[in-house]
mmCIF file of C-alpha atoms and ligand atoms in Angstrom:
data_model
loop_
_atom_site.group_PDB
_atom_site.id
_atom_site.type_symbol
_atom_site.label_atom_id
_atom_site.label_comp_id
_atom_site.label_asym_id
_atom_site.label_seq_id
_atom_site.Cartn_x
_atom_site.Cartn_y
_atom_site.Cartn_z
ATOM 1 C CA MET A 5 1.488 3.866 -18.543
ATOM 2 C CA ALA A 6 4.059 6.609 -18.009
ATOM 3 C CA PHE A 7 7.416 7.330 -16.425
ATOM 4 C CA ALA A 8 8.608 10.413 -14.549
ATOM 5 C CA ARG A 9 11.992 11.234 -13.072
ATOM 6 C CA ILE A 10 11.359 12.221 -9.448
ATOM 7 C CA ASN A 11 14.174 12.749 -6.918
ATOM 8 C CA ASN A 12 16.479 11.216 -9.517
ATOM 9 C CA ILE A 13 14.410 8.021 -9.536
ATOM 10 C CA VAL A 14 12.352 6.894 -12.528
ATOM 11 C CA LEU A 15 8.842 6.241 -11.213
ATOM 12 C CA HIS A 16 6.443 4.122 -13.221
ATOM 13 C CA HIS A 17 2.857 5.326 -12.946
ATOM 14 C CA GLN A 18 -0.484 5.426 -14.676
ATOM 15 C CA VAL A 19 -3.279 7.979 -14.616
ATOM 16 C CA VAL A 20 -6.715 6.736 -15.630
ATOM 17 C CA GLY A 21 -10.343 7.820 -15.391
ATOM 18 C CA ALA A 22 -12.016 11.213 -15.240
ATOM 19 C CA SER A 23 -9.345 13.805 -16.013
ATOM 20 C CA THR A 24 -11.301 16.610 -14.289
ATOM 21 C CA GLY A 25 -12.471 14.531 -11.317
ATOM 22 C CA PRO A 26 -10.970 14.562 -7.823
ATOM 23 C CA ALA A 27 -7.620 12.776 -7.613
ATOM 24 C CA LEU A 28 -7.486 9.360 -5.979
ATOM 25 C CA VAL A 29 -4.049 7.803 -5.447
ATOM 26 C CA PHE A 30 -3.404 4.123 -4.717
ATOM 27 C CA ILE A 31 -0.176 3.159 -2.914
ATOM 28 C CA ASN A 32 0.923 -0.456 -3.044
ATOM 29 C CA SER A 33 2.516 -2.740 -0.456
ATOM 30 C CA LEU A 34 5.917 -4.361 0.047
ATOM 31 C CA GLY A 35 6.737 -6.766 -2.786
ATOM 32 C CA SER A 36 3.849 -5.690 -4.986
ATOM 33 C CA ASP A 37 3.342 -3.261 -7.844
ATOM 34 C CA PHE A 38 0.328 -1.287 -8.983
ATOM 35 C CA ARG A 39 -1.237 -4.233 -10.809
ATOM 36 C CA ILE A 40 -2.693 -5.310 -7.440
ATOM 37 C CA TRP A 41 -5.304 -2.506 -7.773
ATOM 38 C CA GLN A 42 -6.547 -3.612 -11.180
ATOM 39 C CA ALA A 43 -9.840 -5.135 -9.953
ATOM 40 C CA VAL A 44 -10.629 -2.092 -7.770
ATOM 41 C CA VAL A 45 -9.916 0.755 -10.198
ATOM 42 C CA PRO A 46 -13.022 0.324 -12.440
ATOM 43 C CA ALA A 47 -15.222 1.196 -9.427
ATOM 44 C CA PHE A 48 -13.637 4.698 -9.408
ATOM 45 C CA SER A 49 -12.462 5.552 -12.900
ATOM 46 C CA ASP A 50 -15.847 6.986 -13.976
ATOM 47 C CA ARG A 51 -15.663 9.768 -11.328
ATOM 48 C CA TYR A 52 -12.056 10.065 -10.173
ATOM 49 C CA ARG A 53 -8.695 10.872 -11.678
ATOM 50 C CA VAL A 54 -7.049 7.670 -10.524
ATOM 51 C CA VAL A 55 -3.274 7.630 -10.015
ATOM 52 C CA LEU A 56 -1.418 4.325 -9.720
ATOM 53 C CA TYR A 57 2.333 4.125 -9.246
ATOM 54 C CA ASP A 58 5.144 1.755 -8.379
ATOM 55 C CA LYS A 59 7.000 3.104 -5.379
ATOM 56 C CA ARG A 60 10.803 3.114 -5.611
ATOM 57 C CA GLY A 61 12.297 -0.361 -5.699
ATOM 58 C CA HIS A 62 9.120 -1.953 -7.047
ATOM 59 C CA GLY A 63 7.554 -2.786 -10.406
ATOM 60 C CA LEU A 64 9.061 -0.814 -13.288
ATOM 61 C CA SER A 65 10.346 2.014 -11.084
ATOM 62 C CA ASP A 66 14.052 2.389 -10.379
ATOM 63 C CA ALA A 67 15.481 0.404 -7.484
ATOM 64 C CA PRO A 68 18.333 2.440 -5.977
ATOM 65 C CA PRO A 69 20.536 0.706 -3.403
ATOM 66 C CA ALA A 70 19.009 -0.070 0.010
ATOM 67 C CA PRO A 71 18.263 1.201 2.616
ATOM 68 C CA TYR A 72 15.365 3.597 2.056
ATOM 69 C CA ARG A 73 13.713 5.871 4.596
ATOM 70 C CA MET A 74 9.940 6.224 4.848
ATOM 71 C CA ASP A 75 10.455 9.897 3.940
ATOM 72 C CA ASP A 76 12.059 8.820 0.637
ATOM 73 C CA HIS A 77 8.789 7.126 -0.276
ATOM 74 C CA VAL A 78 6.780 10.152 0.896
ATOM 75 C CA ASP A 79 8.991 12.605 -1.022
ATOM 76 C CA ASP A 80 8.710 10.473 -4.169
ATOM 77 C CA LEU A 81 4.935 10.549 -3.934
ATOM 78 C CA LEU A 82 4.849 14.326 -3.348
ATOM 79 C CA GLY A 83 7.177 14.773 -6.326
ATOM 80 C CA LEU A 84 4.938 12.616 -8.492
ATOM 81 C CA LEU A 85 1.864 14.642 -7.438
ATOM 82 C CA ASP A 86 3.724 17.864 -8.312
ATOM 83 C CA SER A 87 4.706 16.505 -11.703
ATOM 84 C CA LEU A 88 1.053 15.624 -12.375
ATOM 85 C CA GLU A 89 -0.058 19.055 -11.071
ATOM 86 C CA ILE A 90 -2.219 17.459 -8.372
ATOM 87 C CA GLU A 91 -2.515 19.788 -5.388
ATOM 88 C CA LYS A 92 -4.695 17.606 -3.219
ATOM 89 C CA ALA A 93 -5.865 13.995 -3.386
ATOM 90 C CA ALA A 94 -7.455 11.143 -1.488
ATOM 91 C CA PHE A 95 -5.065 8.258 -0.796
ATOM 92 C CA VAL A 96 -5.632 4.538 -0.438
ATOM 93 C CA GLY A 97 -2.544 2.857 1.006
ATOM 94 C CA LEU A 98 -2.019 -0.857 1.478
ATOM 95 C CA SER A 99 0.367 -2.008 4.224
ATOM 96 C CA VAL A 100 3.583 0.040 3.806
ATOM 97 C CA GLY A 101 1.484 2.116 1.400
ATOM 98 C CA GLY A 102 -0.734 2.918 4.391
ATOM 99 C CA MET A 103 2.325 4.021 6.360
ATOM 100 C CA ILE A 104 3.224 6.383 3.512
ATOM 101 C CA ALA A 105 -0.364 7.717 3.564
ATOM 102 C CA GLN A 106 -0.262 8.222 7.358
ATOM 103 C CA ARG A 107 3.019 10.127 7.164
ATOM 104 C CA LEU A 108 1.664 12.274 4.332
ATOM 105 C CA ALA A 109 -1.547 13.033 6.245
ATOM 106 C CA ALA A 110 0.389 13.945 9.395
ATOM 107 C CA HIS A 111 3.075 16.074 7.724
ATOM 108 C CA ALA A 112 1.515 17.447 4.534
ATOM 109 C CA PRO A 113 -2.209 17.654 5.404
ATOM 110 C CA GLU A 114 -2.692 20.415 2.820
ATOM 111 C CA ARG A 115 -2.164 17.737 0.102
ATOM 112 C CA VAL A 116 -4.621 15.223 1.603
ATOM 113 C CA GLN A 117 -8.420 15.150 1.358
ATOM 114 C CA ALA A 118 -8.977 11.759 2.954
ATOM 115 C CA ILE A 119 -7.120 8.527 3.621
ATOM 116 C CA VAL A 120 -8.018 4.861 3.491
ATOM 117 C CA LEU A 121 -5.524 2.770 5.458
ATOM 118 C CA CYS A 122 -5.813 -0.797 4.316
ATOM 119 C CA CYS A 123 -4.201 -3.706 6.190
ATOM 120 C CA THR A 124 -1.654 -1.415 7.765
ATOM 121 C CA ALA A 125 -0.671 -0.014 11.129
ATOM 122 C CA ALA A 126 1.197 2.788 12.860
ATOM 123 C CA LYS A 127 3.958 0.224 13.390
ATOM 124 C CA ILE A 128 4.303 -3.021 11.441
ATOM 125 C CA GLY A 129 6.284 -5.862 13.015
ATOM 126 C CA THR A 130 9.378 -5.412 15.159
ATOM 127 C CA ALA A 131 12.947 -4.369 14.356
ATOM 128 C CA GLU A 132 14.050 -7.962 15.168
ATOM 129 C CA LEU A 133 11.581 -9.520 12.723
ATOM 130 C CA TRP A 134 12.577 -7.140 9.928
ATOM 131 C CA ALA A 135 16.286 -7.715 10.630
ATOM 132 C CA GLU A 136 15.686 -11.469 10.382
ATOM 133 C CA ARG A 137 13.797 -11.105 7.109
ATOM 134 C CA MET A 138 16.437 -8.790 5.640
ATOM 135 C CA SER A 139 19.342 -11.062 6.530
ATOM 136 C CA ALA A 140 17.522 -14.105 5.083
ATOM 137 C CA ILE A 141 16.986 -12.180 1.821
ATOM 138 C CA GLU A 142 20.565 -10.868 1.734
ATOM 139 C CA LYS A 143 21.721 -14.490 1.997
ATOM 140 C CA ASP A 144 19.328 -16.384 -0.275
ATOM 141 C CA GLY A 145 17.091 -13.868 -2.065
ATOM 142 C CA ILE A 146 13.286 -13.518 -1.889
ATOM 143 C CA GLU A 147 12.338 -16.933 -3.342
ATOM 144 C CA PRO A 148 12.734 -19.066 -0.181
ATOM 145 C CA ILE A 149 10.374 -16.874 1.885
ATOM 146 C CA THR A 150 7.638 -16.400 -0.725
ATOM 147 C CA ASP A 151 5.435 -19.293 0.432
ATOM 148 C CA ASN A 152 5.319 -17.864 3.964
ATOM 149 C CA ILE A 153 4.479 -14.428 2.609
ATOM 150 C CA LEU A 154 1.731 -15.781 0.357
ATOM 151 C CA GLN A 155 0.158 -17.486 3.375
ATOM 152 C CA ARG A 156 -0.199 -14.054 4.956
ATOM 153 C CA TRP A 157 -1.312 -12.373 1.727
ATOM 154 C CA PHE A 158 -4.176 -14.747 0.914
ATOM 155 C CA THR A 159 -6.604 -16.935 2.883
ATOM 156 C CA PRO A 160 -6.314 -20.744 2.582
ATOM 157 C CA ARG A 161 -9.616 -20.734 0.720
ATOM 158 C CA PHE A 162 -8.395 -18.224 -1.877
ATOM 159 C CA ARG A 163 -5.136 -20.133 -2.330
ATOM 160 C CA ASP A 164 -7.011 -23.427 -2.800
ATOM 161 C CA THR A 165 -9.561 -22.063 -5.242
ATOM 162 C CA ASN A 166 -7.289 -19.720 -7.241
ATOM 163 C CA PRO A 167 -3.952 -21.574 -7.585
ATOM 164 C CA VAL A 168 -3.117 -20.046 -10.959
ATOM 165 C CA ASP A 169 -3.749 -16.484 -9.778
ATOM 166 C CA VAL A 170 -1.664 -17.124 -6.662
ATOM 167 C CA ALA A 171 1.161 -18.427 -8.897
ATOM 168 C CA GLY A 172 0.964 -15.172 -10.886
ATOM 169 C CA TRP A 173 1.084 -12.988 -7.762
ATOM 170 C CA ARG A 174 3.974 -15.112 -6.544
ATOM 171 C CA ASN A 175 5.836 -14.213 -9.754
ATOM 172 C CA MET A 176 5.285 -10.521 -9.011
ATOM 173 C CA LEU A 177 6.641 -10.937 -5.481
ATOM 174 C CA VAL A 178 9.698 -13.000 -6.474
ATOM 175 C CA ARG A 179 10.583 -10.568 -9.261
ATOM 176 C CA THR A 180 10.674 -7.563 -6.916
ATOM 177 C CA PRO A 181 14.222 -6.135 -7.091
ATOM 178 C CA VAL A 182 16.148 -7.242 -3.990
ATOM 179 C CA ASN A 183 17.359 -3.653 -3.456
ATOM 180 C CA GLY A 184 13.782 -2.427 -3.530
ATOM 181 C CA TYR A 185 12.517 -5.099 -1.181
ATOM 182 C CA LEU A 186 15.367 -4.678 1.313
ATOM 183 C CA GLY A 187 15.270 -0.896 1.078
ATOM 184 C CA THR A 188 11.564 -0.834 1.892
ATOM 185 C CA CYS A 189 11.942 -3.398 4.730
ATOM 186 C CA ALA A 190 14.442 -0.952 6.279
ATOM 187 C CA ALA A 191 11.953 1.904 5.922
ATOM 188 C CA ILE A 192 9.196 -0.129 7.600
ATOM 189 C CA SER A 193 11.513 -1.316 10.354
ATOM 190 C CA GLU A 194 12.485 2.219 11.392
ATOM 191 C CA THR A 195 8.944 3.629 11.208
ATOM 192 C CA ASP A 196 6.660 4.095 14.167
ATOM 193 C CA MET A 197 3.755 6.417 13.461
ATOM 194 C CA THR A 198 2.185 5.977 16.911
ATOM 195 C CA ALA A 199 2.845 9.593 17.953
ATOM 196 C CA ASP A 200 2.176 11.039 14.500
ATOM 197 C CA ALA A 201 -1.138 9.235 14.091
ATOM 198 C CA GLY A 202 -2.693 11.502 16.726
ATOM 199 C CA ARG A 203 -1.847 14.520 14.525
ATOM 200 C CA ILE A 204 -3.898 13.265 11.593
ATOM 201 C CA ARG A 205 -6.922 15.497 11.027
ATOM 202 C CA VAL A 206 -8.204 14.267 7.662
ATOM 203 C CA PRO A 207 -11.101 11.789 7.399
ATOM 204 C CA ALA A 208 -9.575 8.333 7.886
ATOM 205 C CA LEU A 209 -10.913 4.835 7.369
ATOM 206 C CA CYS A 210 -8.905 1.803 8.548
ATOM 207 C CA ILE A 211 -9.739 -1.536 6.929
ATOM 208 C CA ALA A 212 -8.550 -4.969 8.074
ATOM 209 C CA GLY A 213 -8.810 -8.471 6.668
ATOM 210 C CA ASP A 214 -10.078 -10.977 9.226
ATOM 211 C CA GLN A 215 -7.390 -13.501 8.182
ATOM 212 C CA ASP A 216 -4.510 -11.100 7.600
ATOM 213 C CA GLY A 217 -1.327 -12.676 8.961
ATOM 214 C CA SER A 218 0.824 -9.556 8.448
ATOM 215 C CA THR A 219 -1.254 -6.796 10.060
ATOM 216 C CA PRO A 220 -3.860 -8.692 12.097
ATOM 217 C CA ALA A 221 -7.266 -7.042 12.549
ATOM 218 C CA GLU A 222 -6.607 -6.079 16.186
ATOM 219 C CA VAL A 223 -3.441 -4.208 15.137
ATOM 220 C CA VAL A 224 -5.341 -2.274 12.466
ATOM 221 C CA ARG A 225 -8.155 -1.558 14.950
ATOM 222 C CA HIS A 226 -5.584 -0.244 17.418
ATOM 223 C CA THR A 227 -4.200 2.114 14.760
ATOM 224 C CA ALA A 228 -7.730 3.365 14.018
ATOM 225 C CA GLY A 229 -7.989 4.180 17.728
ATOM 226 C CA LEU A 230 -4.901 6.415 17.484
ATOM 227 C CA ILE A 231 -6.288 8.582 14.667
ATOM 228 C CA PRO A 232 -8.883 11.154 15.765
ATOM 229 C CA GLY A 233 -12.275 10.307 14.260
ATOM 230 C CA ALA A 234 -11.041 7.288 12.272
ATOM 231 C CA ARG A 235 -13.483 4.502 11.460
ATOM 232 C CA PHE A 236 -12.630 0.806 11.396
ATOM 233 C CA GLU A 237 -14.054 -1.834 9.033
ATOM 234 C CA LEU A 238 -13.366 -5.564 8.866
ATOM 235 C CA ILE A 239 -13.469 -7.519 5.612
ATOM 236 C CA LYS A 240 -14.435 -11.147 6.161
ATOM 237 C CA GLU A 241 -12.616 -13.970 4.379
ATOM 238 C CA SER A 242 -9.659 -11.772 3.447
ATOM 239 C CA GLY A 243 -5.937 -11.909 3.994
ATOM 240 C CA HIS A 244 -3.444 -9.041 3.617
ATOM 241 C CA ILE A 245 -4.268 -8.124 0.012
ATOM 242 C CA PRO A 246 -8.036 -7.471 -0.134
ATOM 243 C CA CYS A 247 -7.668 -5.510 -3.397
ATOM 244 C CA VAL A 248 -6.981 -8.906 -4.983
ATOM 245 C CA GLU A 249 -9.009 -11.194 -2.735
ATOM 246 C CA LYS A 250 -12.094 -9.041 -2.021
ATOM 247 C CA PRO A 251 -11.997 -6.162 -4.540
ATOM 248 C CA VAL A 252 -15.769 -5.557 -4.640
ATOM 249 C CA THR A 253 -16.089 -5.254 -0.859
ATOM 250 C CA LEU A 254 -12.975 -3.110 -0.632
ATOM 251 C CA ALA A 255 -14.157 -0.785 -3.411
ATOM 252 C CA ARG A 256 -17.539 -0.371 -1.688
ATOM 253 C CA LEU A 257 -15.885 0.605 1.606
ATOM 254 C CA ILE A 258 -13.494 3.048 -0.082
ATOM 255 C CA SER A 259 -16.307 4.578 -2.099
ATOM 256 C CA GLN A 260 -18.526 5.098 0.991
ATOM 257 C CA HIS A 261 -15.650 6.731 2.841
ATOM 258 C CA LEU A 262 -14.817 9.070 -0.037
ATOM 259 C CA GLN A 263 -18.460 10.116 -0.268
ATOM 260 C CA GLU A 264 -18.701 10.735 3.473
ATOM 261 C CA ALA A 265 -15.464 12.736 3.291
ATOM 262 C CA GLY A 266 -16.871 14.891 0.484
ATOM 263 C CA CYS A 267 -14.361 13.613 -2.086
ATOM 264 C CA VAL A 268 -16.804 13.350 -4.962
HETATM 265 O O1 LIG B 9 5.335 -9.151 3.611
HETATM 266 C C1 LIG B 9 4.495 -9.052 4.491
HETATM 267 O O2 LIG B 9 4.541 -9.661 5.544
HETATM 268 C C2 LIG B 9 3.387 -8.101 4.293
HETATM 269 C C3 LIG B 9 3.783 -6.697 4.383
HETATM 270 C C4 LIG B 9 4.317 -6.040 5.437
HETATM 271 C C5 LIG B 9 4.513 -4.645 5.060
HETATM 272 C C6 LIG B 9 3.990 -4.642 3.695
HETATM 273 O O3 LIG B 9 3.891 -3.677 2.948
HETATM 274 O O4 LIG B 9 3.590 -5.869 3.340
#
């Protein structure tokens, strides 16, 4: 575990695995921190230099006042890569993390070897929906909306069979700094990568969960259709957070894509 000051923000991160291997960066979603990747990382740490980090406003990173722009998140990530002396990496982004990866691939392709876009889209939700969510949180905090969010994060089966784990992930969500949550909602709300997606030229894999209530499979499939050469894969029995719910399947899909993309 380490901290770096990037763009005047303290970013919490961790580098594990093969120090001379190709770099593989995981980018987490709204309301989560890098612990969500814990069950996936062992599938890569023997061959890759794995970078995990908490984007601004999440986990142990600083949470400056809202709103944030998507480019703030992208600039933070580029700054972190510079500080770790990583010129080029493969990126796995979940949800808003996938938006950050898309923007990076479209605007800084020289830093990107391949991308895996997990439960994400060129555009997530509508400005009205995000405005509603932000005003509810400004009024009453994150707690009252957590049950709805967890229903989108995890399938009913997972919630029924893993109540203690779900309670733990709920703690992570509720403890997200309000500034960080609101700031990132604003970044998602203003972002539409539909035009930019067509500029992506790196090998891309889009993965959906068949029971994802946040970025439904057809939305992810549509995004795959916007990116030249992108492949689409569906994970069965998964909600929005397959790195927690289906880590073995997700790791297999990521690994195959990285091999096909020559990131080995
Ligand atoms: O909170 C949700 O609905 C899920 C989500 C949307 C964007 C993101 O990163 O997570």
